[in-house]
Coordinates of C-alpha atoms and ligand atoms in Angstrom, one line a residue:
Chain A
X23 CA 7.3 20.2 -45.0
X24 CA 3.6 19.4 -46.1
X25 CA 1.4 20.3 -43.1
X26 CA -1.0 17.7 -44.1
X27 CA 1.4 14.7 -43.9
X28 CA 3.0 16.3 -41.0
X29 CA -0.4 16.3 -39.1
X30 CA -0.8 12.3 -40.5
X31 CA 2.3 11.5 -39.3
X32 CA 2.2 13.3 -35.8
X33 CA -1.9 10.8 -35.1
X34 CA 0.0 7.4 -36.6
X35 CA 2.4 8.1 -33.1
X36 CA -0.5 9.3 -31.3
X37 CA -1.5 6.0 -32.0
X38 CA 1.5 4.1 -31.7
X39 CA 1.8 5.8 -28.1
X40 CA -1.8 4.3 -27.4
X41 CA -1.7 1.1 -28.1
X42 CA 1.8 1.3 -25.8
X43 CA -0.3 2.6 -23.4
X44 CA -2.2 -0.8 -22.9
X45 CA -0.7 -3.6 -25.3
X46 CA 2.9 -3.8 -24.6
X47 CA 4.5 -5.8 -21.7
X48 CA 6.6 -3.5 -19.2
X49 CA 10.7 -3.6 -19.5
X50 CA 11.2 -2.7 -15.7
X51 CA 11.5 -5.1 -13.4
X52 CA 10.3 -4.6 -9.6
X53 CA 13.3 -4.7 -7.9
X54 CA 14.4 -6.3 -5.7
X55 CA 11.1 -8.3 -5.6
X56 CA 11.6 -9.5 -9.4
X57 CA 14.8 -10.6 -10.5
X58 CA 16.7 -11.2 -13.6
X59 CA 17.8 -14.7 -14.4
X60 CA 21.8 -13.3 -15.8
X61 CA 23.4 -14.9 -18.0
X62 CA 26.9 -16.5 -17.4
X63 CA 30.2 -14.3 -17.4
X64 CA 28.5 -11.3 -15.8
X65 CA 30.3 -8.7 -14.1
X66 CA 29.2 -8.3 -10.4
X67 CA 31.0 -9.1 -7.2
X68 CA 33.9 -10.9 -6.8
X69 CA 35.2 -14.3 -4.8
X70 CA 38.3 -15.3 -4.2
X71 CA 39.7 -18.8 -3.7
X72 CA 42.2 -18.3 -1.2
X73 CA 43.9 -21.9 -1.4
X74 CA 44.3 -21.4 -5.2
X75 CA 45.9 -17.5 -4.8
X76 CA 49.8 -18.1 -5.2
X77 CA 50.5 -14.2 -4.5
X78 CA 51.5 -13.3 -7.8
X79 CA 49.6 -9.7 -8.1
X80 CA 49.1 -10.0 -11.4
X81 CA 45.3 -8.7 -10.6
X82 CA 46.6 -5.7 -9.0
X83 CA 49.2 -4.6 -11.9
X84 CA 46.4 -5.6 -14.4
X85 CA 43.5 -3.4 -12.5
X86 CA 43.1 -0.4 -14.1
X87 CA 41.7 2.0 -11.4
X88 CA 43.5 0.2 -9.0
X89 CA 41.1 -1.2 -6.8
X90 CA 43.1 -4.1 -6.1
X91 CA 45.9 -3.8 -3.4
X92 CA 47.8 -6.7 -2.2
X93 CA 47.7 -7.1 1.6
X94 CA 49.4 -10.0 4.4
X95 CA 48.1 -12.8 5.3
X96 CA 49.2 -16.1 7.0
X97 CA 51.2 -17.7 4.6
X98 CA 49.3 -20.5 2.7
X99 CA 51.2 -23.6 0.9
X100 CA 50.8 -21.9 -2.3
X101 CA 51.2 -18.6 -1.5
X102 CA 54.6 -18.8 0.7
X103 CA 54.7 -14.9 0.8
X104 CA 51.0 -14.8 2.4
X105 CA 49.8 -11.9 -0.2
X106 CA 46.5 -12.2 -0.9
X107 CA 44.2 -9.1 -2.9
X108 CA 41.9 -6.7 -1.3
X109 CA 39.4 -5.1 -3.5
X110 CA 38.1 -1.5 -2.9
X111 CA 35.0 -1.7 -4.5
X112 CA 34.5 2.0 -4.4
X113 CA 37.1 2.1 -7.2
X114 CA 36.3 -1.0 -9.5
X115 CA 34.7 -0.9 -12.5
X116 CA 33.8 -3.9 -13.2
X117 CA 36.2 -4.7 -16.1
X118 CA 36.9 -8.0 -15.1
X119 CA 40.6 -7.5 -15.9
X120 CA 41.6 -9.2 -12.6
X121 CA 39.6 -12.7 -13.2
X122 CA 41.3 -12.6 -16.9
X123 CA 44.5 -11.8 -16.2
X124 CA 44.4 -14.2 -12.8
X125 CA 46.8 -17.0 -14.3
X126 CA 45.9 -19.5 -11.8
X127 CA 42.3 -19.2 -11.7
X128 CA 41.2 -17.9 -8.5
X129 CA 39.3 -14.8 -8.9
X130 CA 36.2 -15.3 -10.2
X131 CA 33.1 -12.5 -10.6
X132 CA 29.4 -13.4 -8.9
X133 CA 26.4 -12.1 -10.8
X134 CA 25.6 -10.2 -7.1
X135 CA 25.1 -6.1 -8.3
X136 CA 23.2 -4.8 -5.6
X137 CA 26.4 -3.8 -3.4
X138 CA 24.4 -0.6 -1.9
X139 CA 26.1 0.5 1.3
X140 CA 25.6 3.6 3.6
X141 CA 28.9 3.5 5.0
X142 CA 32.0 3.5 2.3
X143 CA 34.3 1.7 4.4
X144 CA 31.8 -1.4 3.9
X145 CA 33.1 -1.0 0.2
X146 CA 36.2 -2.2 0.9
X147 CA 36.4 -6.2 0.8
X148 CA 39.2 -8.0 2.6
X149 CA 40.3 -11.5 1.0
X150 CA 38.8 -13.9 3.7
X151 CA 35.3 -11.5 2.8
X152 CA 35.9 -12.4 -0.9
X153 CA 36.3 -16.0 0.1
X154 CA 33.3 -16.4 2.0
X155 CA 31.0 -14.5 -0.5
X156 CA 30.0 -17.2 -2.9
X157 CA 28.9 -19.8 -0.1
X158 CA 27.2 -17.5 1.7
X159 CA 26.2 -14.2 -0.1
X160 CA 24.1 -12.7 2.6
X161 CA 27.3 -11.4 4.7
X162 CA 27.6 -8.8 1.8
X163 CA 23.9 -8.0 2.9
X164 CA 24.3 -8.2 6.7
X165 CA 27.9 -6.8 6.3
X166 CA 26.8 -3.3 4.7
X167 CA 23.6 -3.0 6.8
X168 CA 21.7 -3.1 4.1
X169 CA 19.5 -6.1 4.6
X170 CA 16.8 -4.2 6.0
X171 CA 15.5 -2.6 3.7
X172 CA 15.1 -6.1 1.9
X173 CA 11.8 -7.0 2.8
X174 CA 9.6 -7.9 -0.4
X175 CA 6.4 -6.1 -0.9
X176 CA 5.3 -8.8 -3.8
X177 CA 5.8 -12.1 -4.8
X178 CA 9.2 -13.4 -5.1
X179 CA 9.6 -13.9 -8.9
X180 CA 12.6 -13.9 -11.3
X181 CA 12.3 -12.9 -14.9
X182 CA 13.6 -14.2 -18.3
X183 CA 16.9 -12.4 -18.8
X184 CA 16.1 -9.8 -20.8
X185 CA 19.6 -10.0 -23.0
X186 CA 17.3 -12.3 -25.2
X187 CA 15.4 -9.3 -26.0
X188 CA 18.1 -7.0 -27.2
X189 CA 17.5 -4.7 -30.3
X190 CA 18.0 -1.2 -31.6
X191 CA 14.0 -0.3 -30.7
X192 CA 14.3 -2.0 -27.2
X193 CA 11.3 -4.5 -28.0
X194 CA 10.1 -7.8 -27.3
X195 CA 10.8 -10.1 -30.2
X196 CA 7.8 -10.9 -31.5
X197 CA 7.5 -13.9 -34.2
Chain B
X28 CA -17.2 42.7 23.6
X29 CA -20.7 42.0 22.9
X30 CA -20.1 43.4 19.3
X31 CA -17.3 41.6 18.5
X32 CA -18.9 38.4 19.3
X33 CA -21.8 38.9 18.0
X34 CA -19.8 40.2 14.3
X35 CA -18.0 36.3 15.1
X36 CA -21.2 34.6 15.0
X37 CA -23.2 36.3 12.4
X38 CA -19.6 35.4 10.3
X39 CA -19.8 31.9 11.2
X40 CA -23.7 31.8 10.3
X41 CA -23.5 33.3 6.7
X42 CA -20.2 30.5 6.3
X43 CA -22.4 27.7 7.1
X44 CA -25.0 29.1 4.8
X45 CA -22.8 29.8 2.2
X46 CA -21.0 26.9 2.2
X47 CA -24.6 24.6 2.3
X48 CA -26.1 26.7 -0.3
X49 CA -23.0 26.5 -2.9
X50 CA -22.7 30.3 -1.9
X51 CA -19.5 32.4 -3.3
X52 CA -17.0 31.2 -0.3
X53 CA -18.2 27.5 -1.4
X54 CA -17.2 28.2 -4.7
X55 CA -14.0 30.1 -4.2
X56 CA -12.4 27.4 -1.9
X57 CA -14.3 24.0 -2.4
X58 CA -15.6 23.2 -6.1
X59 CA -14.3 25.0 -9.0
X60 CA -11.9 26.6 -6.6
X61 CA -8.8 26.1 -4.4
X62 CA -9.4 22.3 -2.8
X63 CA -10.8 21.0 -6.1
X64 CA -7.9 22.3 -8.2
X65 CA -5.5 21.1 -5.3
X66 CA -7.3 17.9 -5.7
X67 CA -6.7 17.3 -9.3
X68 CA -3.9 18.8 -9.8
X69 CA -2.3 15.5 -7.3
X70 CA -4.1 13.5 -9.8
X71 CA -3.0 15.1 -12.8
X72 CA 0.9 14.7 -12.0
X73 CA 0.5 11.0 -11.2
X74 CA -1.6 10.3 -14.6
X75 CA 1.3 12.5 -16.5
X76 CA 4.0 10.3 -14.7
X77 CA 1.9 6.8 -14.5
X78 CA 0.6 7.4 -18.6
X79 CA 4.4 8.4 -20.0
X80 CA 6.0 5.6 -18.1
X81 CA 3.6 3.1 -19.5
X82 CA 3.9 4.4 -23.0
X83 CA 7.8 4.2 -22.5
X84 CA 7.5 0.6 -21.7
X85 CA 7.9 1.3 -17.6
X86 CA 5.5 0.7 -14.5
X87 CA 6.1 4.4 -13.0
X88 CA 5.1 5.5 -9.8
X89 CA 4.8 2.5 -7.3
X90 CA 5.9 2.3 -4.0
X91 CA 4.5 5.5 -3.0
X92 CA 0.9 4.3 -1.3
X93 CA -2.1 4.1 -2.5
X94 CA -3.2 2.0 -5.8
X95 CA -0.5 2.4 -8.0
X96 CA 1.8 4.9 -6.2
X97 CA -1.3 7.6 -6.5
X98 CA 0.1 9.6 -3.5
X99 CA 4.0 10.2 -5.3
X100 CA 3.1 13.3 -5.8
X101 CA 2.1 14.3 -2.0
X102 CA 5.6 12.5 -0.9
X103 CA 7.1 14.9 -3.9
X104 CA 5.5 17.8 -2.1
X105 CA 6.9 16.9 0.9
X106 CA 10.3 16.2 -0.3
X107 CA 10.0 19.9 -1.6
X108 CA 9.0 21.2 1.4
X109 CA 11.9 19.7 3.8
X110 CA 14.8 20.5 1.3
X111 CA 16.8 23.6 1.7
X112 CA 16.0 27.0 -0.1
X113 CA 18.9 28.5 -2.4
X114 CA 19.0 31.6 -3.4
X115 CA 22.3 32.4 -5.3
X116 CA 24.3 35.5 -4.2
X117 CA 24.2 36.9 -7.9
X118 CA 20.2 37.3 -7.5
X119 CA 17.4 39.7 -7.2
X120 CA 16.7 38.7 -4.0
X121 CA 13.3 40.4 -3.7
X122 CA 11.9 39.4 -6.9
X123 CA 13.5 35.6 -6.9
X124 CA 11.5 34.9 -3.9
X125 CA 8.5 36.9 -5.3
X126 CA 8.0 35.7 -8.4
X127 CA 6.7 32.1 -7.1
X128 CA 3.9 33.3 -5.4
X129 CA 3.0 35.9 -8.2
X130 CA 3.5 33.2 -10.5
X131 CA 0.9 30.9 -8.6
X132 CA -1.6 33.9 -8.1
X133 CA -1.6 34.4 -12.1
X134 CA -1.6 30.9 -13.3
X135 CA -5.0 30.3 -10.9
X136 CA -6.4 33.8 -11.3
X137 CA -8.2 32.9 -15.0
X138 CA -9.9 29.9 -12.7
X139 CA -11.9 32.6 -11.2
X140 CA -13.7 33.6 -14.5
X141 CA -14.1 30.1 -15.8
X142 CA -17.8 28.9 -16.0
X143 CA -18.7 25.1 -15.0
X144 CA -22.2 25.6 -15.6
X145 CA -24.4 28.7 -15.8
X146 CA -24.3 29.0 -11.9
X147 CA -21.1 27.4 -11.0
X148 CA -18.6 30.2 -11.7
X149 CA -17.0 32.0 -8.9
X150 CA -17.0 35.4 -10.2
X151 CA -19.6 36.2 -12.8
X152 CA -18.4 38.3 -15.3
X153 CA -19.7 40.1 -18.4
X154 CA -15.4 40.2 -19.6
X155 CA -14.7 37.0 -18.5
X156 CA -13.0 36.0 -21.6
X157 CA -11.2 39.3 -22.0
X158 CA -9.8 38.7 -17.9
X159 CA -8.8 35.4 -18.1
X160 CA -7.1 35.8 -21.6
X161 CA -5.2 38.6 -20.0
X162 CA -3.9 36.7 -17.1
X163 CA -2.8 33.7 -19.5
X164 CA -0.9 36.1 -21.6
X165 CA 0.9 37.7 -18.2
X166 CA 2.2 34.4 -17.8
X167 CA 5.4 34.4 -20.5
X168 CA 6.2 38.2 -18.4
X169 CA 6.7 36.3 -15.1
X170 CA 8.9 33.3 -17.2
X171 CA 11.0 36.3 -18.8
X172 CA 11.2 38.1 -15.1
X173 CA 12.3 34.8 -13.5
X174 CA 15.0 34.3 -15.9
X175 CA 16.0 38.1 -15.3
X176 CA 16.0 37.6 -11.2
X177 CA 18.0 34.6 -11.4
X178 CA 20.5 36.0 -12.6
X179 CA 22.0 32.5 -14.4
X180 CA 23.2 31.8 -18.1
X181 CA 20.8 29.1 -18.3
X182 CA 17.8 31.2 -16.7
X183 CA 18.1 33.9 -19.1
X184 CA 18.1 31.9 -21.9
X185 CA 14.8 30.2 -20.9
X186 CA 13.4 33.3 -20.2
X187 CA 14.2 34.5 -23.6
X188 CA 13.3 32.1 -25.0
X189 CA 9.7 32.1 -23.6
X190 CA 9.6 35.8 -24.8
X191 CA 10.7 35.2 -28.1
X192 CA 7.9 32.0 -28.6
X193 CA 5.7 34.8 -27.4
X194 CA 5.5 36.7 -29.9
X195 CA 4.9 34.1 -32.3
X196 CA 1.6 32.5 -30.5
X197 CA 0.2 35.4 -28.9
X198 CA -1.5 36.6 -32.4
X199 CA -3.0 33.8 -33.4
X200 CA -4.0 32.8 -29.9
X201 CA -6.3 36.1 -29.7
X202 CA -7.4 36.3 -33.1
X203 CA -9.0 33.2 -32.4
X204 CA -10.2 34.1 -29.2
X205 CA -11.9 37.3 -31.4
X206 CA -13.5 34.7 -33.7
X207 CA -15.3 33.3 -30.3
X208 CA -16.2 36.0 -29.4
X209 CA -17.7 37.5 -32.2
X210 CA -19.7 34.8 -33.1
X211 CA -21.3 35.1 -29.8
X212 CA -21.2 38.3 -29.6
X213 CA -20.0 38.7 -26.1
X214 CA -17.3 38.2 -23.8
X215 CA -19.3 36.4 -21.5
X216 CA -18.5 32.8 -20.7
X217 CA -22.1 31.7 -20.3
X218 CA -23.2 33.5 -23.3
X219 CA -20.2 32.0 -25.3
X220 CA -21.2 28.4 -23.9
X221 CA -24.9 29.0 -24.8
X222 CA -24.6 30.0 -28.3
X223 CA -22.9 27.0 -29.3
X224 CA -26.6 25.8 -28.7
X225 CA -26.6 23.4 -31.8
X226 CA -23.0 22.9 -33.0
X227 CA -20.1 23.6 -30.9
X228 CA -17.8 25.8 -31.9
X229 CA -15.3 23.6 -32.8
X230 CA -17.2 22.7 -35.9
X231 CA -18.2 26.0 -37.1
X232 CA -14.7 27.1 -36.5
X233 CA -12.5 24.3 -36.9
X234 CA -9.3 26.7 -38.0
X235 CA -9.8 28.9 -35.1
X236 CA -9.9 25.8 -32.8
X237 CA -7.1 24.8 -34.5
X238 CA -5.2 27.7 -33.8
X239 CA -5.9 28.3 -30.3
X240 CA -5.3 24.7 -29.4
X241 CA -1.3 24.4 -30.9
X242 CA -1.4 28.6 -29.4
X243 CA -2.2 26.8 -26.0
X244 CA -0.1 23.8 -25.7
X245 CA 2.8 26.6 -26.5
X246 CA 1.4 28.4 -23.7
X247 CA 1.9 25.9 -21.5
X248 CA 4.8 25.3 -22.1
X249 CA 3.9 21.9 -22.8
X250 CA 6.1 19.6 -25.2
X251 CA 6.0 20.1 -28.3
X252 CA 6.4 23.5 -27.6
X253 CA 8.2 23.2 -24.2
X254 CA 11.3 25.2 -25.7
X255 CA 11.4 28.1 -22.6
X256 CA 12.2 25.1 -20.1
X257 CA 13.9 22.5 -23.0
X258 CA 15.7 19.8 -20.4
X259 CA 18.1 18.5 -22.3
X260 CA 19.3 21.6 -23.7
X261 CA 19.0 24.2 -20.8
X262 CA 19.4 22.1 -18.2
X263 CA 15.5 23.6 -16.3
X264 CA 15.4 26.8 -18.5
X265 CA 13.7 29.6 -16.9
X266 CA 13.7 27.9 -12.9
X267 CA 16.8 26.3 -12.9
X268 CA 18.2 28.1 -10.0
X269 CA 15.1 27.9 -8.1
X270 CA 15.1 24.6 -5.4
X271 CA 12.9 23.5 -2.6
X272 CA 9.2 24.2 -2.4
X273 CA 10.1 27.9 -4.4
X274 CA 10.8 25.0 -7.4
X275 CA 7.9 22.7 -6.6
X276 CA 5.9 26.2 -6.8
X277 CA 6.5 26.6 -9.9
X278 CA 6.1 23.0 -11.0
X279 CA 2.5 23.7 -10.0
X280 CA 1.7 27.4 -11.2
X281 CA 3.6 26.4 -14.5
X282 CA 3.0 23.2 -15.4
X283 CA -0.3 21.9 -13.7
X284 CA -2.4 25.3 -13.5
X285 CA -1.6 26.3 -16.7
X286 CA -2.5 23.6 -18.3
X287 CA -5.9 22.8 -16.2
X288 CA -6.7 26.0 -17.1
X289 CA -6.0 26.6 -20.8
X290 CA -7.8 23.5 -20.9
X291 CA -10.9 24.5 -19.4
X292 CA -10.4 27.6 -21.5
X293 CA -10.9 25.5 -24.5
X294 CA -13.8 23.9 -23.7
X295 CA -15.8 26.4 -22.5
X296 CA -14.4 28.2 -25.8
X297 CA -14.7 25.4 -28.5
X298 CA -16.2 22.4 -26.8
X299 CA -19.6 23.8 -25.7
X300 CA -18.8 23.8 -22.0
X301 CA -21.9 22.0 -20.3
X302 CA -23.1 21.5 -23.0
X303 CA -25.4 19.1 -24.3
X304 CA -26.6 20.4 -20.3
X305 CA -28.9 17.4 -19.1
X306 CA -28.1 15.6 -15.9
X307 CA -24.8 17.2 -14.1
X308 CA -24.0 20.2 -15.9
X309 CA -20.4 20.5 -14.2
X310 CA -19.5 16.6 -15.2
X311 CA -20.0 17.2 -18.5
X312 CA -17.6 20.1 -18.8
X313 CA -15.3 18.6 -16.3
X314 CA -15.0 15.8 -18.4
X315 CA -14.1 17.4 -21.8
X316 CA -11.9 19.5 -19.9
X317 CA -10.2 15.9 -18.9
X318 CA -10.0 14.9 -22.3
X319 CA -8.0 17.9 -23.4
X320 CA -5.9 17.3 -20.5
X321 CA -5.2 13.6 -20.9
X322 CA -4.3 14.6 -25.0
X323 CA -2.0 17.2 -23.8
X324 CA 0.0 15.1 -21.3
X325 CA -0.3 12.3 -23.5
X326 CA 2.1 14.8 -26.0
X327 CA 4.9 14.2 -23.9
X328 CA 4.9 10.7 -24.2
X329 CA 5.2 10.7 -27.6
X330 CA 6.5 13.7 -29.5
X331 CA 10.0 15.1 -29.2
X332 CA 10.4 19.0 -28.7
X333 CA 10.3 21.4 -31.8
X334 CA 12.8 24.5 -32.3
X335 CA 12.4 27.3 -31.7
X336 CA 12.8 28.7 -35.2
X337 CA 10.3 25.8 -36.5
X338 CA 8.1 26.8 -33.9
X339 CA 8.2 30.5 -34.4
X340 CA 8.4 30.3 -38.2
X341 CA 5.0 28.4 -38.1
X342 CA 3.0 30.5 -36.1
X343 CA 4.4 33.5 -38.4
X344 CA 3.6 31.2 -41.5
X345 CA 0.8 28.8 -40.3
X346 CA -1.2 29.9 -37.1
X347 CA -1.6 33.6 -37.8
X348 CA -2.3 33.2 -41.4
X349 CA -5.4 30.4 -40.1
X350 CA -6.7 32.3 -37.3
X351 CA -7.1 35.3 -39.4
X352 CA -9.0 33.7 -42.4
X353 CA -10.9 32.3 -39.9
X354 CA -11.9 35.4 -37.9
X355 CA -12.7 36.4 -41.7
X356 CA -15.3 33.3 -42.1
X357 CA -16.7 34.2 -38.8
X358 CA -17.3 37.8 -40.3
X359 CA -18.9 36.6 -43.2
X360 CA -21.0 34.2 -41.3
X361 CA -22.2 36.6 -39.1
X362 CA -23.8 38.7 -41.6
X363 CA -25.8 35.8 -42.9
X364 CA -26.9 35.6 -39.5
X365 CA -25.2 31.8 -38.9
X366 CA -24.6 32.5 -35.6
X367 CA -28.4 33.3 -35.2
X368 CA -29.7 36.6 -33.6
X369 CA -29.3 39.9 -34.4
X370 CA -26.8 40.7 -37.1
X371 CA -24.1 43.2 -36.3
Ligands
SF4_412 S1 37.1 -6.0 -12.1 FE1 38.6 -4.5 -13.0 S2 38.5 -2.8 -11.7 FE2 37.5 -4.4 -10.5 S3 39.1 -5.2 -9.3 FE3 39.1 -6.4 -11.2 S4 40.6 -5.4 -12.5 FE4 40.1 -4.0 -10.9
SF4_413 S1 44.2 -13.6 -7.3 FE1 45.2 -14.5 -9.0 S2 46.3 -12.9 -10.0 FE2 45.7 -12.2 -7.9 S3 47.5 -12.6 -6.6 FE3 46.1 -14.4 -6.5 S4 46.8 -15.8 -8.1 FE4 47.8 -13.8 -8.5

């Protein structure tokens, strides 16, 4: 290799890396101070409407780490049997199998993703839980303990999502 | 009694008057010495962490306190100091926990010898250059002895490999070193500083500067050239099995002190030290010195590591053959009495 276009080549990202250094808006975010506005159809935690849940497990055969276990409930008009799902959230991935496959449209995903816990147990989400998350999403927070810790240092803001801005270098679309 | 008291307070006198008269003690554990180098090297780990996160497109260190998260790297130190030490069962006991401490005295040894100005150096020394080269060059030995004490696949390899890079930037790292020194005739810092009176020496021996800056940033260990210790490859290389504060030793003696050091070694040795020498003598070498830093860490942000063969096959093919035309140059120039004085 010629040393001299080596050495050439080796400033130009010297002086890529500068002007990075100064120029280019930062990709992280300050969580969870800052948020992300997420699209529709992401992946986070689930809700379940019971009155709709007609017991058929199809969510649990369709799981693939089985998370989902069916468990007893008081039997609903819908759901004669009274078998509602329990999610174990220490084993889902996140597939979204079980709102797919649901034929009757009652599992749904939230875009919640911060599900941090410090007890495992607090993982495991019973269906009346599931029910009451997407009215009232801080009983996930006061549920795992984890709500003190959510006291913002800055500003509350939320941020463009940044699945606008995909692209093989990572960068802001410029035009 | 009387003695023993009186021994305390004549000890206690000649520290106040050393330490208000910029004596030896003052020098040895406040300014070029121990609490400055402390000092900057906190500094010096958040501005490596802070500058490669904001050339990555990150924010970096934050929460820690301070503007900008500048205390991370006391609540690293910390961390370090409250986690657990392992030392595996297959070890050398002795030297596993020895070689951290050895490996801190010899990183900060050649601090000693470096000049700041003509009267800020701690120990005065008509070999200076000849010392703190030495103690540089121990350095890959300790790296080679950790891997061997560890007793890990991973370790060995990275201690290897620091050998083998050895021998391939050792040569041209002295050979330049000889170029400075014969030009100034002397080993002496000072002298070395003061005869690049009108041009530095970077610009009467650009090769050699050359040279003994790529030499350096191998030395350190430093990407590019951080091949002994490559991540991604050898997990840590060389102090892999090392945890705890033994690990955040060696984060300091290798990565921080070796590189403030080298650094200062270059600019005393190429960059005219204090020189052009009006107003603070000290800033002025302090902040070249800085600069050499900041270009080093700012390395890391942007290059990707070399291999070892590369590496090695161009300090065989490249560095030596440069260093020692150089040294020639130097000869020649000496003769025609470009380096002014007496000729040889
Ligand atoms: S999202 Fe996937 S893993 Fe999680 S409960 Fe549904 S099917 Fe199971
Ligand atoms: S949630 Fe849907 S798939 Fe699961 S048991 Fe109820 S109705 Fe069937």
């Amino acid at each position: 290799m010629n040393p001299v276009k080596a050495f050439i080549d080796s400033v130009k990202s010297m002086i890529v890396g500068f002007k990075y250094l100064f120029t280019v808006p930062r990709m992280t975010l300050k969580f969870p101070e800052q948020k992300m506005v997420l699209p529709p159809g992401y992946r986070g935690q689930h809700y379940l409407e019971m009155d709709k849940c007609t017991g058929c497990s199809i969510c649990a055969m369709s799981c693939p780490p089985r998370a989902i276990t069916m468990v007893k409930r008081d039997p609903t008009p819908r759901n004669k049997r009274g078998l509602f799902p329990l999610i174990n959230f220490n084993y889902c991935i996140y597939c979204g199998y079980c709102v797919l496959f649901c034929p009757f449209d009652a599992l749904h995903e939230l875009d919640i993703h911060d599900l941090a816990v410090y007890d495992r147990d607090k993982l495991i989400h019973p269906p009346e839980f599931l029910q009451k998350v997407k009215e009232n999403p801080e009983i996930l927070y006061e549920y795992s303990g984890m709500n003190v810790i959510r006291t913002p240092r800055w500003k509350e803001e939320y941020a463009e999502p940044v699945f606008t801005r995909r692209g093989v270098k990572h960068e802001p679309i410029r035009k | 009694m009387m003695d023993v008291a009186g021994l305390i307070i004549r000890i206690v006198k000649y520290l106040i008057y050393d330490l208000t008269h910029m004596g030896p003690v003052f020098k040895a554990v406040i300014f070029p010495g121990l609490a400055f180098v402390f000092i900057l090297a906190i500094v010096l780990v958040w501005l490596e962490r802070k500058m490669a996160a904001k050339v990555q497109m990150r924010i970096g260190p934050l929460y820690a306190g301070g503007p900008e998260g500048i205390l991370q790297p006391i609540a690293d130190f910390i961390k370090f100091a409250f986690k657990e030490l392992i030392i595996p069962d297959q070890a050398d006991k002795l030297l596993f926990i020895a070689l951290p401490i050895v490996s801190l005295v010899v990183a900060m040894a050649p601090i000693a010898f470096m000049p700041y100005s003509r009267y800020m150096i701690i120990s005065p020394n008509p070999y200076g250059l000849l010392f703190a080269m030495a103690f540089v060059t121990l350095f890959p030995l300790i790296i080679l002895l950790t891997g061997w004490a560890s007793n890990s696949k991973y370790a060995f390899i990275g201690g290897i490999r620091a050998a083998y890079q050895q021998i391939g930037y050792e040569l041209p790292m002295w050979f330049s070193a000889l170029g400075v020194a014969l030009a100034s005739r002397s080993f002496d810092f000072v002298k070395i500083v003061e005869s690049q009176q009108p041009l530095w020496f970077a610009l009467t021996q650009p090769l050699g500067a050359l040279a003994f800056f790529i030499a350096m940033v191998a030395e350190m260990g430093r990407i590019p050239f951080d091949i002994p210790e490559a991540e991604q490859e050898i997990a840590a290389g060389w102090f892999v099995e090392y945890t705890g504060i033994m690990f955040g030793i060696y984060m300091v003696s290798a990565m921080l002190m070796k590189l403030y050091v080298l650094s200062l070694l270059f600019t005393v040795m190429y960059l005219g030290g204090w020189l052009p020498g009006w107003g603070l003598p000290e800033a002025w070498t302090f902040v070249k010195a800085f600069i050499v830093m900041f270009l080093i860490m700012f390395f890391r942000a942007v290059f990707p590591r070399t291999r070892i063969k590369t590496f090695v096959n161009m300090a065989w093919d490249k560095l030596l053959p440069l260093s020692i035309i150089n040294l020639l140059i130097v000869f020649a120039l000496t003769f025609t009495g470009f380096y002014g004085g007496v000729q040889p």
